[in-house]
CSV table of C-alpha atoms in Angstrom, one decimal:
chain,number,residue,atom,x,y,z
A,1,MET,CA,120.2,67.9,109.0
A,2,ALA,CA,120.9,71.2,110.7
A,3,ARG,CA,118.9,73.8,108.8
A,4,THR,CA,119.7,77.4,108.5
A,5,GLU,CA,117.2,79.6,110.2
A,6,ARG,CA,116.8,82.6,107.9
A,7,GLY,CA,114.5,85.5,108.6
A,8,THR,CA,111.7,86.4,106.3
A,9,GLU,CA,111.6,90.2,106.7
A,10,ARG,CA,113.6,92.2,104.3
A,11,PRO,CA,115.8,95.0,105.6
A,12,GLY,CA,114.4,98.5,104.9
A,13,TRP,CA,115.6,102.0,105.2
A,14,PRO,CA,114.0,104.6,107.5
A,15,TYR,CA,113.1,107.6,105.5
A,16,LYS,CA,110.5,110.3,105.3
A,17,GLN,CA,108.3,110.6,102.2
A,18,THR,CA,108.7,114.2,100.9
A,19,THR,CA,107.6,113.8,97.3
A,20,PRO,CA,104.1,115.2,96.7
A,21,SER,CA,101.4,112.8,95.6
A,22,PRO,CA,101.1,112.4,91.8
A,23,PHE,CA,97.4,113.4,92.1
A,24,ALA,CA,98.2,116.5,94.0
A,25,LEU,CA,100.6,117.5,91.2
A,26,MET,CA,97.8,116.9,88.6
A,27,GLY,CA,95.4,119.2,90.4
A,28,GLY,CA,92.1,119.3,88.5
A,29,LEU,CA,93.2,116.5,86.2
A,30,SER,CA,92.8,113.9,89.0
A,31,LEU,CA,89.0,113.7,88.6
A,32,PRO,CA,88.8,113.0,84.9
A,33,LEU,CA,91.6,110.5,85.3
A,34,THR,CA,89.7,108.8,88.1
A,35,LEU,CA,86.6,108.6,86.0
A,36,ALA,CA,88.5,107.3,83.0
A,37,ALA,CA,89.8,104.5,85.2
A,38,CYS,CA,86.2,103.4,85.8
A,39,ILE,CA,85.4,103.1,82.1
A,40,PRO,CA,85.6,99.5,80.8
A,41,GLY,CA,88.5,98.9,78.6
A,42,THR,CA,90.5,101.9,79.6
A,43,SER,CA,92.5,100.4,82.5
A,44,GLN,CA,96.0,99.0,81.7
A,45,PRO,CA,96.8,95.3,82.4
A,46,PRO,CA,99.1,94.8,85.4
A,47,THR,CA,102.8,94.5,84.5
A,48,ALA,CA,104.2,91.1,84.9
A,49,PRO,CA,106.9,90.7,87.6
A,50,PRO,CA,110.5,90.3,86.4
A,51,PRO,CA,111.7,86.7,86.2
A,52,PRO,CA,113.8,85.5,89.3
A,53,PRO,CA,117.6,85.6,88.9
A,54,PRO,CA,119.4,82.3,88.2
A,55,PRO,CA,120.1,80.2,91.3
A,56,SER,CA,123.8,81.0,91.4
A,57,GLN,CA,123.0,84.7,91.7
A,58,THR,CA,120.1,84.4,94.2
A,59,VAL,CA,120.7,86.8,97.1
A,60,ARG,CA,119.6,85.7,100.5
A,61,GLN,CA,117.9,88.5,102.6
A,62,PRO,CA,118.6,88.4,105.5
A,63,LEU,CA,120.9,85.6,106.6
A,64,ALA,CA,119.4,85.0,110.0
A,65,GLU,CA,117.9,86.8,113.0
A,66,LYS,CA,120.4,89.2,114.8
A,67,ILE,CA,122.7,89.2,111.7
A,68,THR,CA,123.3,91.9,109.1
A,69,ALA,CA,125.5,91.2,106.1
A,70,LEU,CA,126.4,92.4,102.7
A,71,PRO,CA,124.2,91.0,99.9
A,72,SER,CA,125.7,87.7,98.7
A,73,PRO,CA,124.6,84.7,96.7
A,74,LEU,CA,123.4,81.5,98.2
A,75,PRO,CA,126.2,79.1,99.1
A,76,ALA,CA,127.3,76.8,96.3
A,77,TRP,CA,125.7,73.8,98.0
A,78,GLU,CA,122.3,75.5,98.0
A,79,ALA,CA,122.6,77.0,94.5
A,80,ARG,CA,123.8,73.8,92.8
A,81,ARG,CA,121.8,70.9,94.1
A,82,VAL,CA,122.9,67.3,93.4
A,83,SER,CA,120.8,64.3,92.3
A,84,PRO,CA,121.8,61.0,93.9
A,85,ASP,CA,122.5,59.2,90.6
A,86,ALA,CA,125.6,57.3,91.5
A,87,ARG,CA,126.5,54.3,89.4
A,88,SER,CA,127.0,51.0,91.2
A,89,VAL,CA,130.1,49.2,89.9
A,90,ALA,CA,131.0,45.6,90.5
A,91,ALA,CA,134.5,44.7,91.4
A,92,THR,CA,136.3,43.3,88.4
A,93,THR,CA,139.5,43.5,86.4
A,94,TYR,CA,140.5,45.3,83.2
A,95,THR,CA,143.3,44.7,80.8
A,96,VAL,CA,144.9,47.9,79.5
A,97,ALA,CA,144.6,48.3,75.7
A,98,PRO,CA,146.7,50.5,73.4
A,99,GLY,CA,145.9,54.1,73.9
A,100,ASP,CA,144.2,53.6,77.2
A,101,THR,CA,144.5,56.2,80.0
A,102,LEU,CA,143.5,55.9,83.6
A,103,ARG,CA,140.7,58.4,83.1
A,104,GLY,CA,139.5,56.7,80.0
A,105,ILE,CA,139.4,53.4,81.9
A,106,ALA,CA,137.4,55.1,84.6
A,107,ALA,CA,134.9,56.3,82.1
A,108,LYS,CA,134.6,52.8,80.6
A,109,THR,CA,134.2,51.0,83.9
A,110,GLY,CA,132.3,53.7,85.9
A,111,ALA,CA,134.9,53.6,88.8
A,112,GLY,CA,137.0,56.6,89.9
A,113,SER,CA,140.4,57.0,88.4
A,114,GLU,CA,141.8,57.8,91.8
A,115,ALA,CA,140.3,54.7,93.3
A,116,ILE,CA,141.7,52.6,90.4
A,117,ALA,CA,145.1,54.1,91.0
A,118,ARG,CA,145.0,53.4,94.7
A,119,ALA,CA,143.8,49.8,94.2
A,120,ASN,CA,146.7,49.1,91.9
A,121,GLY,CA,149.5,51.1,93.6
A,122,ILE,CA,149.8,53.5,90.7
A,123,ALA,CA,151.5,56.8,91.7
A,124,PRO,CA,151.7,60.1,89.8
A,125,PRO,CA,152.1,60.6,86.9
A,126,PHE,CA,149.8,57.5,86.7
A,127,THR,CA,151.6,55.6,84.0
A,128,ILE,CA,150.0,52.4,82.8
A,129,LEU,CA,151.2,49.8,80.3
A,130,THR,CA,149.5,48.0,77.5
A,131,GLY,CA,148.6,44.5,78.7
A,132,GLN,CA,148.7,45.5,82.4
A,133,ARG,CA,145.9,43.9,84.4
A,134,LEU,CA,144.1,46.4,86.7
A,135,THR,CA,141.9,45.7,89.6
A,136,ILE,CA,138.7,47.8,89.3
A,137,PRO,CA,137.3,48.4,92.9
A,138,GLY,CA,133.6,48.1,93.3
A,139,GLY,CA,131.3,50.6,94.9
A,140,ARG,CA,128.9,53.5,94.3
A,141,TYR,CA,130.5,56.2,92.2
A,142,HIS,CA,129.1,59.7,91.8
A,143,LEU,CA,130.1,61.6,88.7
A,144,VAL,CA,130.9,65.2,89.7
A,145,ARG,CA,129.2,67.9,87.5
A,146,ASP,CA,130.3,71.5,87.0
A,147,GLY,CA,129.9,73.6,90.2
A,148,GLN,CA,128.9,70.7,92.5
A,149,THR,CA,130.3,70.8,96.0
A,150,GLY,CA,131.2,68.0,98.4
A,151,ILE,CA,128.5,69.3,100.8
A,152,ALA,CA,125.8,69.0,98.2
A,153,ILE,CA,127.0,65.5,97.2
A,154,ALA,CA,127.0,64.3,100.8
A,155,ARG,CA,123.6,65.8,101.5
A,156,ALA,CA,122.1,64.1,98.3
A,157,TYR,CA,123.2,60.7,99.6
A,158,GLY,CA,122.6,61.3,103.3
A,159,VAL,CA,126.3,60.5,104.0
A,160,ASP,CA,128.7,62.4,106.2
A,161,TRP,CA,131.1,64.4,104.0
A,162,GLY,CA,134.0,63.4,106.3
A,163,ARG,CA,133.4,59.8,105.4
A,164,ILE,CA,133.6,60.6,101.7
A,165,VAL,CA,136.8,62.6,102.2
A,166,THR,CA,138.3,59.6,104.0
A,167,ALA,CA,137.0,57.0,101.5
A,168,ASN,CA,138.5,59.0,98.6
A,169,MET,CA,141.7,60.1,100.4
A,170,LEU,CA,141.0,63.7,99.4
A,171,GLU,CA,143.6,66.3,100.3
A,172,GLU,CA,144.2,70.0,100.4
A,173,PRO,CA,142.7,72.1,98.8
A,174,TYR,CA,139.7,69.7,98.6
A,175,ILE,CA,138.4,71.2,95.3
A,176,LEU,CA,136.6,68.6,93.3
A,177,ARG,CA,137.1,68.3,89.5
A,178,THR,CA,134.3,68.2,87.0
A,179,GLY,CA,134.2,64.6,85.6
A,180,GLN,CA,135.7,63.2,88.7
A,181,ARG,CA,134.1,60.0,90.1
A,182,VAL,CA,133.7,60.1,93.8
A,183,LEU,CA,133.2,56.9,95.8
A,184,ILE,CA,130.1,57.1,98.1
A,185,PRO,CA,130.7,54.9,101.1
A,186,GLY,CA,128.0,52.7,102.6
A,187,GLU,CA,125.2,50.7,101.1
A,188,ALA,CA,122.5,52.3,99.0
A,189,THR,CA,119.2,52.3,100.9
A,190,PRO,CA,115.9,53.5,99.5
A,191,ARG,CA,115.1,56.7,101.4
A,192,SER,CA,113.2,59.9,100.6
A,193,ALA,CA,115.1,63.1,99.8
A,194,ALA,CA,113.9,64.5,103.1
A,195,GLU,CA,115.3,61.5,105.0
A,196,ARG,CA,118.6,61.8,103.2
A,197,ALA,CA,118.8,65.5,104.0
A,198,GLN,CA,118.1,64.9,107.6
A,199,ALA,CA,120.9,62.3,107.8
A,200,PHE,CA,123.4,65.1,106.9
A,201,THR,CA,124.5,67.7,109.5
A,202,LEU,CA,126.7,70.6,108.3
A,203,ASP,CA,129.7,71.6,110.4
A,204,ILE,CA,132.9,73.6,110.1
A,205,ASP,CA,134.9,70.8,108.6
A,206,ASP,CA,132.3,70.3,105.9
A,207,ILE,CA,132.6,74.0,104.8
A,208,ILE,CA,136.4,73.9,104.9
A,209,THR,CA,136.7,70.6,102.9
A,210,GLY,CA,133.5,70.5,100.9
A,211,GLY,CA,132.3,74.0,100.4
A,212,GLU,CA,134.1,74.9,97.2
A,213,PRO,CA,132.4,74.2,93.8
A,214,ALA,CA,134.0,71.7,91.4
A,215,LEU,CA,136.3,73.1,88.7
A,216,ALA,CA,136.2,72.2,85.0
A,217,ALA,CA,139.4,70.9,83.4
A,218,ASN,CA,142.1,73.4,82.8
A,219,THR,CA,140.2,76.0,84.9
A,220,ALA,CA,142.0,77.8,87.7
A,221,PRO,CA,140.3,79.1,90.9
A,222,THR,CA,139.2,82.8,90.9
A,223,ARG,CA,141.9,85.1,92.3
A,224,PRO,CA,140.8,87.2,95.3
A,225,THR,CA,140.6,90.9,95.4
A,226,SER,CA,140.6,93.4,98.3
A,227,SER,CA,137.1,94.9,97.4
A,228,SER,CA,134.0,93.9,99.4
A,229,LYS,CA,131.9,95.2,96.5
A,230,ARG,CA,132.8,92.3,94.2
A,231,VAL,CA,130.2,89.5,94.6
A,232,LEU,CA,131.4,86.2,93.3
A,233,PRO,CA,128.9,83.8,91.8
A,234,SER,CA,128.3,80.6,93.8
A,235,THR,CA,129.9,78.5,91.0
A,236,ALA,CA,133.3,80.3,91.3
A,237,ALA,CA,135.9,78.4,93.3
A,238,VAL,CA,138.2,80.7,95.3
A,239,ALA,CA,142.0,80.5,95.2
A,240,GLU,CA,143.6,80.5,98.7
A,241,PRO,CA,147.1,81.7,99.7
A,242,ALA,CA,149.9,79.2,99.3
A,243,ARG,CA,151.8,80.3,102.4
A,244,LEU,CA,151.0,82.0,105.7
A,245,ARG,CA,152.5,85.5,105.9
A,246,GLY,CA,153.5,86.7,109.3
A,247,GLY,CA,152.0,85.4,112.6
A,248,PHE,CA,148.7,85.6,114.2
A,249,GLN,CA,147.1,88.3,116.3
A,250,TRP,CA,144.2,88.4,118.7
A,251,PRO,CA,140.9,89.0,116.8
A,252,VAL,CA,139.4,90.9,119.8
A,253,GLU,CA,140.4,92.0,123.2
A,254,GLY,CA,138.2,90.4,125.9
A,255,ARG,CA,137.9,87.8,128.6
A,256,ILE,CA,138.1,84.2,127.7
A,257,VAL,CA,135.0,82.5,129.0
A,258,ARG,CA,135.5,79.1,127.5
A,259,ARG,CA,138.7,77.4,126.6
A,260,PHE,CA,139.7,74.8,123.9
A,261,GLY,CA,139.0,71.2,124.5
A,262,PRO,CA,136.4,69.1,126.3
A,263,GLY,CA,134.0,71.0,128.6
A,264,ALA,CA,132.8,70.1,132.1
A,265,SER,CA,130.0,67.9,130.7
A,266,GLY,CA,132.2,66.3,128.1
A,267,GLU,CA,131.2,68.3,125.1
A,268,ARG,CA,134.0,69.3,122.7
A,269,ASN,CA,135.0,72.9,122.0
A,270,ASP,CA,137.1,73.3,118.9
A,271,GLY,CA,138.1,76.9,119.8
A,272,ILE,CA,137.8,79.5,122.5
A,273,LYS,CA,135.0,81.9,123.4
A,274,ILE,CA,135.9,85.5,124.2
A,275,ALA,CA,133.3,87.8,125.9
A,276,VAL,CA,133.1,91.3,124.3
A,277,PRO,CA,130.6,94.1,124.1
A,278,LEU,CA,128.1,94.0,121.2
A,279,LYS,CA,129.3,95.4,117.9
A,280,THR,CA,133.0,95.1,118.9
A,281,PRO,CA,135.1,95.0,115.7
A,282,ILE,CA,136.4,91.5,114.9
A,283,LEU,CA,139.8,91.6,113.2
A,284,ALA,CA,141.4,89.1,110.9
A,285,THR,CA,143.9,87.2,112.9
A,286,ALA,CA,146.3,87.0,109.9
A,287,ASP,CA,146.5,87.8,106.2
A,288,GLY,CA,144.1,85.6,104.2
A,289,VAL,CA,141.2,85.0,101.9
A,290,VAL,CA,137.5,84.8,102.9
A,291,ALA,CA,136.4,81.3,102.3
A,292,TYR,CA,132.9,81.6,103.7
A,293,VAL,CA,130.5,84.2,105.0
A,294,GLY,CA,127.0,83.3,106.3
A,295,SER,CA,125.0,81.6,109.0
A,296,ASP,CA,124.5,78.0,107.7
A,297,ILE,CA,125.6,76.5,111.0
A,298,PRO,CA,122.8,77.7,113.4
A,299,ALA,CA,124.7,77.1,116.6
A,300,LEU,CA,127.5,79.5,115.5
A,301,GLY,CA,125.2,82.2,114.1
A,302,GLY,CA,127.0,84.8,111.9
A,303,LEU,CA,130.2,83.1,110.7
A,304,VAL,CA,133.3,84.1,108.8
A,305,ILE,CA,136.0,81.6,107.7
A,306,LEU,CA,139.4,82.7,106.5
A,307,ARG,CA,142.1,80.7,104.7
A,308,HIS,CA,145.7,81.7,105.4
A,309,GLY,CA,147.9,79.3,103.5
A,310,ASP,CA,149.9,76.3,104.7
A,311,GLY,CA,146.6,74.6,105.4
A,312,LEU,CA,145.7,77.0,108.2
A,313,THR,CA,142.1,78.3,108.6
A,314,SER,CA,140.5,80.7,111.2
A,315,VAL,CA,136.9,80.7,112.2
A,316,TYR,CA,134.8,83.5,113.7
A,317,GLY,CA,131.4,82.8,115.1
A,318,HIS,CA,128.4,84.4,116.9
A,319,ALA,CA,128.9,87.6,114.8
A,320,GLY,CA,126.1,90.2,114.5
A,321,GLY,CA,127.5,92.0,111.5
A,322,LEU,CA,129.4,90.5,108.5
A,323,LEU,CA,131.6,93.0,106.7
A,324,VAL,CA,133.3,91.0,104.0
A,325,GLN,CA,132.5,88.9,101.0
A,326,ARG,CA,133.6,85.4,100.0
A,327,GLY,CA,136.7,85.6,97.8
A,328,GLN,CA,137.9,88.8,99.4
A,329,SER,CA,141.5,89.1,100.5
A,330,VAL,CA,142.1,90.6,103.9
A,331,LYS,CA,145.0,91.8,105.9
A,332,ARG,CA,145.9,91.0,109.5
A,333,GLY,CA,144.0,93.4,111.8
A,334,GLN,CA,141.4,94.3,109.1
A,335,ARG,CA,137.8,94.4,110.3
A,336,ILE,CA,135.8,91.5,109.0
A,337,ALA,CA,132.8,91.4,111.3
A,338,LEU,CA,131.1,92.9,114.4
A,339,SER,CA,130.6,90.9,117.5
A,340,GLY,CA,127.1,89.7,118.5
A,341,ASP,CA,125.1,87.1,120.4
A,342,SER,CA,123.8,85.2,117.4
A,343,GLY,CA,123.4,81.4,117.2
A,344,ALA,CA,123.6,79.6,120.5
A,345,ALA,CA,125.5,82.3,122.3
A,346,ASN,CA,124.0,83.3,125.7
A,347,ARG,CA,126.0,86.5,125.8
A,348,PRO,CA,127.8,88.8,123.4
A,349,GLU,CA,130.9,86.8,122.5
A,350,LEU,CA,133.2,85.6,119.8
A,351,HIS,CA,133.7,81.9,119.0
A,352,PHE,CA,137.3,81.7,117.6
A,353,GLU,CA,139.0,78.7,116.1
A,354,LEU,CA,142.3,77.9,114.3
A,355,ARG,CA,142.6,74.7,112.3
A,356,GLN,CA,145.6,73.0,110.7
A,357,GLY,CA,144.1,71.1,107.8
A,358,ARG,CA,141.1,69.3,109.2
A,359,THR,CA,142.4,69.4,112.8
A,360,PRO,CA,141.3,72.1,115.3
A,361,VAL,CA,144.3,73.4,117.4
A,362,ASP,CA,144.2,75.4,120.6
A,363,PRO,CA,144.4,79.1,119.5
A,364,LEU,CA,146.3,80.0,122.7
A,365,THR,CA,149.3,78.0,121.3
A,366,ARG,CA,149.4,80.2,118.2
A,367,LEU,CA,148.4,83.6,119.5
A,368,PRO,CA,150.8,86.0,121.2
A,369,ALA,CA,150.9,85.9,125.0
A,370,ARG,CA,148.9,88.6,126.8
A,371,ASN,CA,150.5,90.8,129.5
């Protein structure tokens, strides 16, 4: 698994100590106090350190080398880990009894209600009839708990999240529901937690489709605000715009040094790279909501992801300064980051992507033409 490389030094503030020493203020009292401190039984026991904050509120300091950012909680997939306790369900049939619901049948059998509906061709509003004979599809089903993310689930089982999305036919906005049973593809193999973690590699698609925490029943996602001072807990799912407002603009002015598509050696580039001086303001390409801020994909360094509605997402990588918070609403042209050379960049540059759903699209087809 690609691991985030976070620094260990905490940022400090350069300042000059101007307050006189407490002993200097005490003058002649310093000697008696010093002697008293040597007398047995007169010293005070050390104060116990305060307890650590809960995991959902833990602040990472700093994110990674060459990156500065506003204090923020750990991402939800780090704050709310998942135990691989999926239930193996044998393929069988079930006869609908009076009062049964699809979710109730899922709870009885251990299979997912969505999987049962698909196997039997049941469309919304998922009406079933007494006496109806249903096929119960076999497989491994994970019961989603409050606040769990797709990324954490995939990592727990060592399975690519994209395979889970496909196996469960998940769609926009990809927010899981507490109590949902998710089919885990593949055979269960006895592996250690470290081996399962290594089998999972985080990418942009994972963050877009599996980064939001599960919602409890009858709970709506948190509405965004324009303030960067509001820090959402990791367990809060963020509401995204329903529709794109206006068009796209260039996030920076600079020379394109790498274009969209396969490179000379066959590697895939899901966006464009634009060379810019260090600390150049990076602007939001359109109105949107911040879906992610961090550096959990080492190759891209400092990273901001915005959702714009209509299934459109923009990605900004290699940043050196991150100026926004997850759950913050931004306007087109607003500063969201400062350019840098973080991650695998070999020069100061911006990695910029646009995605329609899960599919990367060439940004040059959506951005205004340059003169």
